[in-house]
mmCIF file of C-alpha atoms in Angstrom:
data_model
loop_
_atom_site.group_PDB
_atom_site.id
_atom_site.type_symbol
_atom_site.label_atom_id
_atom_site.label_comp_id
_atom_site.label_asym_id
_atom_site.label_seq_id
_atom_site.Cartn_x
_atom_site.Cartn_y
_atom_site.Cartn_z
ATOM 1 C CA MET A 421 -148.037 44.929 -198.651
ATOM 2 C CA ARG A 422 -148.847 47.907 -196.541
ATOM 3 C CA LYS A 423 -145.486 47.548 -194.660
ATOM 4 C CA SER A 424 -143.705 47.502 -198.024
ATOM 5 C CA LEU A 425 -145.449 50.665 -199.320
ATOM 6 C CA LEU A 426 -144.921 52.461 -195.912
ATOM 7 C CA HIS A 427 -141.279 51.443 -196.095
ATOM 8 C CA ASN A 428 -140.924 52.793 -199.631
ATOM 9 C CA GLU A 429 -142.776 56.050 -198.791
ATOM 10 C CA ARG A 430 -140.327 56.540 -195.774
ATOM 11 C CA GLY A 431 -137.387 55.877 -197.978
ATOM 12 C CA ASN A 432 -138.612 58.417 -200.488
ATOM 13 C CA ILE A 433 -139.235 61.025 -197.865
ATOM 14 C CA THR A 434 -135.717 60.414 -196.526
ATOM 15 C CA LEU A 435 -134.085 60.721 -199.883
ATOM 16 C CA PHE A 436 -136.220 63.874 -200.581
ATOM 17 C CA LEU A 437 -135.165 65.396 -197.219
ATOM 18 C CA LEU A 438 -131.506 64.598 -197.865
ATOM 19 C CA GLY A 439 -131.739 66.133 -201.339
ATOM 20 C CA MET A 440 -133.332 69.238 -199.948
ATOM 21 C CA ILE A 441 -130.634 69.458 -197.206
ATOM 22 C CA SER A 442 -127.924 69.140 -199.878
ATOM 23 C CA ILE A 443 -129.500 71.878 -202.023
ATOM 24 C CA MET A 444 -129.842 74.119 -199.101
ATOM 25 C CA PHE A 445 -126.200 73.520 -198.107
ATOM 26 C CA ILE A 446 -124.986 74.281 -201.625
ATOM 27 C CA LEU A 447 -127.061 77.508 -201.641
ATOM 28 C CA PHE A 448 -125.758 78.397 -198.329
ATOM 29 C CA MET A 449 -122.135 78.030 -199.474
ATOM 30 C CA VAL A 450 -122.932 80.021 -202.687
ATOM 31 C CA ILE A 451 -124.327 82.845 -200.603
ATOM 32 C CA ILE A 452 -121.364 82.738 -198.223
ATOM 33 C CA ASN A 453 -119.031 82.937 -201.147
ATOM 34 C CA PHE A 454 -120.811 85.791 -202.778
ATOM 35 C CA ALA A 455 -120.814 87.648 -199.493
ATOM 36 C CA LYS A 456 -117.157 87.008 -199.149
ATOM 37 C CA VAL A 457 -116.540 88.282 -202.655
ATOM 38 C CA TYR A 458 -118.091 91.662 -201.817
ATOM 39 C CA ALA A 459 -116.352 91.790 -198.502
ATOM 40 C CA VAL A 460 -113.004 91.286 -200.360
ATOM 41 C CA LYS A 461 -114.203 94.055 -202.861
ATOM 42 C CA GLU A 462 -114.706 96.477 -199.964
ATOM 43 C CA LYS A 463 -111.231 95.532 -198.540
ATOM 44 C CA SER A 464 -109.707 96.115 -201.956
ATOM 45 C CA PHE A 465 -111.250 99.525 -202.179
ATOM 46 C CA THR A 466 -109.942 100.321 -198.762
ATOM 47 C CA THR A 467 -106.563 99.154 -199.757
ATOM 48 C CA SER A 468 -106.418 101.190 -202.959
ATOM 49 C CA GLN A 469 -107.912 104.229 -201.431
ATOM 50 C CA GLN A 470 -105.441 104.219 -198.506
ATOM 51 C CA ALA A 471 -102.602 103.631 -200.893
ATOM 52 C CA SER A 472 -103.621 106.632 -203.015
ATOM 53 C CA LEU A 473 -104.082 108.871 -199.997
ATOM 54 C CA SER A 474 -100.766 107.848 -198.556
ATOM 55 C CA ALA A 475 -99.020 108.285 -201.879
ATOM 56 C CA THR A 476 -100.393 111.842 -202.215
ATOM 57 C CA ALA A 477 -99.381 112.660 -198.615
ATOM 58 C CA GLU A 478 -95.814 111.346 -199.438
ATOM 59 C CA PHE A 479 -95.730 113.527 -202.589
ATOM 60 C CA TYR A 480 -96.577 116.724 -200.575
ATOM 61 C CA GLU A 481 -94.039 115.810 -197.858
ATOM 62 C CA ARG A 482 -91.318 115.354 -200.451
ATOM 63 C CA ILE A 483 -92.282 118.531 -202.298
ATOM 64 C CA TRP A 484 -92.219 120.416 -199.039
ATOM 65 C CA ASP A 485 -88.577 119.129 -198.428
ATOM 66 C CA VAL A 486 -87.512 120.380 -201.787
ATOM 67 C CA VAL A 487 -89.148 123.765 -201.265
ATOM 68 C CA ALA A 488 -87.323 124.135 -197.957
ATOM 69 C CA GLU A 489 -84.041 123.242 -199.780
ATOM 70 C CA PHE A 490 -84.923 125.705 -202.541
ATOM 71 C CA ASP A 491 -85.529 128.552 -199.979
ATOM 72 C CA GLU A 492 -82.179 127.978 -198.277
ATOM 73 C CA ILE A 493 -79.718 127.459 -201.118
ATOM 74 C CA ASP A 494 -81.158 128.774 -204.368
ATOM 75 C CA GLU A 495 -79.799 132.098 -205.457
ATOM 76 C CA GLU A 496 -80.101 131.845 -209.231
ATOM 77 C CA ASN A 497 -83.791 132.833 -209.310
ATOM 78 C CA LEU A 498 -83.098 136.299 -207.822
ATOM 79 C CA PRO A 499 -83.095 139.346 -209.977
ATOM 80 C CA PRO A 500 -79.843 141.339 -210.403
ATOM 81 C CA GLU A 501 -78.922 143.892 -207.780
ATOM 82 C CA PRO A 502 -80.229 147.403 -208.463
ATOM 83 C CA ASP A 503 -78.052 149.813 -210.400
ATOM 84 C CA PRO A 504 -76.579 152.267 -207.677
ATOM 85 C CA ASP A 505 -76.600 154.997 -210.291
ATOM 86 C CA GLU A 506 -80.317 154.487 -210.973
ATOM 87 C CA GLU A 507 -82.155 157.810 -210.646
ATOM 88 C CA ASN A 508 -85.178 156.353 -208.801
ATOM 89 C CA PRO A 509 -84.049 153.232 -206.979
ATOM 90 C CA PRO A 510 -86.773 150.989 -205.533
ATOM 91 C CA ASP A 511 -87.643 151.374 -201.985
ATOM 92 C CA VAL A 512 -87.160 147.603 -201.421
ATOM 93 C CA ASN A 513 -84.073 145.900 -202.651
ATOM 94 C CA PRO A 514 -85.445 143.367 -205.204
ATOM 95 C CA ILE A 515 -82.760 140.874 -204.349
ATOM 96 C CA THR A 516 -84.661 140.320 -201.056
ATOM 97 C CA LYS A 517 -87.071 137.539 -201.811
ATOM 98 C CA VAL A 518 -89.850 136.188 -199.616
ATOM 99 C CA LYS A 519 -89.194 132.596 -199.042
ATOM 100 C CA ILE A 520 -91.877 130.160 -200.281
ATOM 101 C CA LYS A 521 -92.355 128.626 -196.859
ATOM 102 C CA VAL A 522 -93.055 132.093 -195.481
ATOM 103 C CA LYS A 523 -95.641 132.679 -198.288
ATOM 104 C CA VAL A 524 -97.224 129.283 -197.363
ATOM 105 C CA SER A 525 -97.477 130.342 -193.767
ATOM 106 C CA LEU A 526 -99.094 133.584 -194.626
ATOM 107 C CA LYS A 527 -101.472 131.818 -196.855
ATOM 108 C CA GLU A 528 -102.311 129.413 -194.043
ATOM 109 C CA ASP A 529 -103.253 132.349 -191.793
ATOM 110 C CA GLU A 530 -105.542 133.651 -194.565
ATOM 111 C CA LEU A 531 -107.276 130.292 -195.176
ATOM 112 C CA ARG A 532 -107.626 129.705 -191.382
ATOM 113 C CA ALA A 533 -109.394 133.064 -191.058
ATOM 114 C CA ARG A 534 -111.610 132.241 -194.065
ATOM 115 C CA TYR A 535 -112.649 128.659 -193.177
ATOM 116 C CA GLY A 536 -112.298 128.564 -189.406
ATOM 117 C CA SER A 537 -113.109 125.128 -188.186
ATOM 118 C CA GLU A 538 -114.519 123.979 -191.543
ATOM 119 C CA LYS A 539 -111.184 122.589 -192.496
ATOM 120 C CA SER A 540 -108.417 120.750 -190.600
ATOM 121 C CA GLU A 541 -104.891 122.153 -190.133
ATOM 122 C CA ASN A 542 -103.586 119.607 -192.626
ATOM 123 C CA GLU A 543 -106.183 120.522 -195.264
ATOM 124 C CA ILE A 544 -105.337 124.194 -194.805
ATOM 125 C CA HIS A 545 -101.619 123.376 -195.077
ATOM 126 C CA ILE A 546 -102.208 121.452 -198.315
ATOM 127 C CA ASP A 547 -104.505 124.180 -199.806
ATOM 128 C CA ALA A 548 -101.818 126.791 -198.969
ATOM 129 C CA ILE A 549 -99.076 124.824 -200.674
ATOM 130 C CA ASP A 550 -101.400 124.398 -203.745
ATOM 131 C CA GLU A 551 -102.095 128.099 -204.071
ATOM 132 C CA VAL A 552 -98.617 129.353 -203.392
ATOM 133 C CA LEU A 553 -96.730 126.843 -205.697
ATOM 134 C CA ALA A 554 -99.348 127.370 -208.487
ATOM 135 C CA ASP A 555 -98.590 131.106 -208.251
ATOM 136 C CA GLU A 556 -94.891 130.793 -208.022
ATOM 137 C CA LEU A 557 -94.589 128.273 -210.847
ATOM 138 C CA ASN A 558 -96.888 130.337 -213.080
ATOM 139 C CA ALA A 559 -95.668 133.884 -212.415
ATOM 140 C CA GLY A 560 -93.553 133.959 -209.302
ATOM 141 C CA LEU A 561 -89.966 135.131 -208.847
ATOM 142 C CA GLY A 562 -87.742 132.745 -210.589
ATOM 143 C CA LYS A 563 -90.476 130.516 -211.820
ATOM 144 C CA ARG A 564 -88.306 128.809 -214.369
ATOM 145 C CA ARG A 565 -85.579 127.847 -211.901
ATOM 146 C CA LEU A 566 -88.206 126.467 -209.279
ATOM 147 C CA ARG A 567 -89.850 124.515 -211.942
ATOM 148 C CA GLN A 568 -86.504 123.003 -212.969
ATOM 149 C CA VAL A 569 -85.547 122.088 -209.390
ATOM 150 C CA LEU A 570 -88.958 120.530 -208.685
ATOM 151 C CA THR A 571 -89.053 118.467 -211.875
ATOM 152 C CA GLU A 572 -85.477 117.250 -211.375
ATOM 153 C CA GLN A 573 -86.100 116.277 -207.817
ATOM 154 C CA TYR A 574 -89.437 114.757 -208.832
ATOM 155 C CA GLU A 575 -87.665 112.230 -211.095
ATOM 156 C CA SER A 576 -84.790 111.474 -208.692
ATOM 157 C CA ARG A 577 -86.355 111.600 -205.258
ATOM 158 C CA ILE A 578 -90.104 112.287 -205.244
ATOM 159 C CA LYS A 579 -91.510 109.731 -207.700
ATOM 160 C CA PRO A 580 -89.565 106.737 -206.279
ATOM 161 C CA ALA A 581 -90.602 107.613 -202.742
ATOM 162 C CA VAL A 582 -94.363 107.917 -203.820
ATOM 163 C CA ILE A 583 -94.171 104.528 -205.483
ATOM 164 C CA ASP A 584 -92.585 102.886 -202.487
ATOM 165 C CA LYS A 585 -95.181 104.313 -200.186
ATOM 166 C CA ALA A 586 -97.933 102.959 -202.445
ATOM 167 C CA ARG A 587 -96.481 99.524 -202.489
ATOM 168 C CA ASN A 588 -95.900 99.496 -198.723
ATOM 169 C CA VAL A 589 -99.454 100.552 -197.927
ATOM 170 C CA ILE A 590 -100.901 97.836 -200.355
ATOM 171 C CA LEU A 591 -98.928 95.146 -198.551
ATOM 172 C CA ALA A 592 -99.721 96.510 -195.108
ATOM 173 C CA ASN A 593 -103.434 96.103 -195.999
ATOM 174 C CA GLY A 594 -102.938 92.463 -197.065
ATOM 175 C CA GLY A 595 -103.167 93.493 -200.834
ATOM 176 C CA LYS A 596 -101.357 92.037 -203.761
ATOM 177 C CA LEU A 597 -98.804 93.838 -205.892
ATOM 178 C CA GLU A 598 -99.374 91.533 -208.943
ATOM 179 C CA GLN A 599 -101.007 93.678 -211.595
ATOM 180 C CA ALA A 600 -101.257 96.571 -209.203
ATOM 181 C CA GLU A 601 -100.693 100.016 -210.848
ATOM 182 C CA ILE A 602 -100.248 103.708 -209.988
ATOM 183 C CA ALA A 603 -101.436 106.331 -212.255
ATOM 184 C CA LEU A 604 -99.637 109.622 -211.639
ATOM 185 C CA PHE A 605 -101.518 112.931 -212.093
ATOM 186 C CA HIS A 606 -104.364 111.859 -214.275
ATOM 187 C CA ASP A 607 -106.851 114.601 -213.560
ATOM 188 C CA ASP A 608 -104.186 116.027 -211.170
ATOM 189 C CA ARG A 609 -104.600 113.168 -208.881
ATOM 190 C CA ILE A 610 -102.842 109.878 -207.949
ATOM 191 C CA TYR A 611 -104.809 106.790 -208.662
ATOM 192 C CA ILE A 612 -104.035 103.315 -207.336
ATOM 193 C CA LYS A 613 -105.362 100.045 -208.698
ATOM 194 C CA ALA A 614 -104.775 97.185 -206.273
ATOM 195 C CA ALA A 615 -106.390 93.958 -205.166
ATOM 196 C CA ASN A 616 -106.985 91.734 -202.199
ATOM 197 C CA GLU A 617 -107.355 88.056 -202.625
ATOM 198 C CA PHE A 618 -110.663 86.077 -202.584
ATOM 199 C CA LYS A 619 -110.454 82.504 -201.411
ATOM 200 C CA GLY A 620 -113.318 80.154 -202.007
ATOM 201 C CA GLN A 621 -114.970 78.203 -199.294
ATOM 202 C CA GLY A 622 -116.722 74.786 -199.529
ATOM 203 C CA LYS A 623 -116.094 71.423 -201.219
ATOM 204 C CA TYR A 624 -116.346 72.807 -204.789
ATOM 205 C CA LEU A 625 -114.515 76.106 -204.323
ATOM 206 C CA ASP A 626 -111.883 74.909 -201.820
ATOM 207 C CA GLY A 627 -108.533 76.146 -203.204
ATOM 208 C CA PHE A 628 -110.091 78.604 -205.571
ATOM 209 C CA LYS A 629 -108.297 82.035 -205.460
ATOM 210 C CA GLU A 630 -108.849 85.151 -207.393
ATOM 211 C CA LYS A 631 -107.796 88.812 -206.926
ATOM 212 C CA VAL A 632 -110.474 91.431 -206.728
ATOM 213 C CA PHE A 633 -109.333 94.738 -208.028
ATOM 214 C CA GLN A 634 -110.381 98.167 -207.094
ATOM 215 C CA THR A 635 -109.240 101.713 -207.834
ATOM 216 C CA GLY A 636 -108.760 104.565 -205.363
ATOM 217 C CA ALA A 637 -107.948 108.228 -205.937
ATOM 218 C CA GLY A 638 -106.206 110.772 -203.771
ATOM 219 C CA PRO A 639 -107.210 114.389 -203.620
ATOM 220 C CA GLU A 640 -106.475 116.928 -206.337
ATOM 221 C CA ILE A 641 -102.958 118.355 -206.435
ATOM 222 C CA GLY A 642 -103.565 122.022 -207.184
ATOM 223 C CA PHE A 643 -100.221 122.918 -208.644
ATOM 224 C CA ILE A 644 -99.140 119.824 -210.482
ATOM 225 C CA SER A 645 -100.206 121.162 -213.957
ATOM 226 C CA GLU A 646 -97.864 124.052 -213.530
ATOM 227 C CA MET A 647 -94.928 121.597 -213.144
ATOM 228 C CA GLY A 648 -95.456 120.328 -216.654
ATOM 229 C CA ILE A 649 -95.398 116.683 -215.637
ATOM 230 C CA SER A 650 -97.071 114.268 -218.043
ATOM 231 C CA ASP A 651 -99.512 111.580 -216.947
ATOM 232 C CA GLU A 652 -97.863 108.320 -216.294
ATOM 233 C CA MET A 653 -99.045 104.746 -215.521
ATOM 234 C CA ILE A 654 -96.486 102.653 -213.604
ATOM 235 C CA SER A 655 -96.749 98.965 -212.681
ATOM 236 C CA LEU A 656 -96.187 98.339 -209.044
ATOM 237 C CA SER A 657 -94.902 94.741 -209.896
ATOM 238 C CA ASP A 658 -93.275 93.039 -212.723
ATOM 239 C CA GLU A 659 -95.268 89.832 -212.055
ATOM 240 C CA ARG A 660 -98.541 89.121 -214.057
ATOM 241 C CA ASP A 661 -101.285 86.848 -212.820
ATOM 242 C CA ALA A 662 -104.135 85.406 -214.876
ATOM 243 C CA GLY A 663 -106.872 85.280 -212.400
ATOM 244 C CA VAL A 664 -108.656 88.632 -212.089
ATOM 245 C CA ILE A 665 -112.169 89.630 -211.082
ATOM 246 C CA TRP A 666 -113.262 93.233 -212.090
ATOM 247 C CA ILE A 667 -116.195 94.639 -210.055
ATOM 248 C CA ASP A 668 -117.348 98.087 -210.864
#
């Protein structure tokens, strides 16, 4: 009788221990998967943030190329030559314009003296472009012609390059283009919504996949409002997936 009771007790203890081990294993896998979700969340934020920063940098590079071309070939923005019969001709011929790139260089010197080592050379360059182009587009010499050139080149050259850069950076970071979006110039910034994929681990989550979306924003573009470009949301892919996890 005692042997039978002892055997039953040992059997119950064994079952209890096995049950506890199973529960602990399940909890362990749940914790692992929760941790992985938030790791993917951080990766998604890095992906979207890098994409928005790279897209903004691409925008400035393309704008700078257009400015260089405008400086070299544009003549329509110049005022007419002075009348030779004018009683008091100006000391400086108004047909001589200071090129925008020269103005940016002068502004860089001014900002460099103001901020010293507080800002990097790249930050100073971007700030100088912002200030000079904002002035030129608002009240500078030939502002209408400059705005026309920039907006035309934006549609044909700049915007496609910015979108391609965003796509490439997302893919380079292991992100997914499905349902990814780029918001151009909301609050004068470039926003990217992108995702990395979460893959479940464990017996019950094996094969489970979801995209974890995050949104990143580039720095403010100081002259974009003067170009008169409307906010725009563009899909980075034509495909649509059902599985989405949104984490704020």
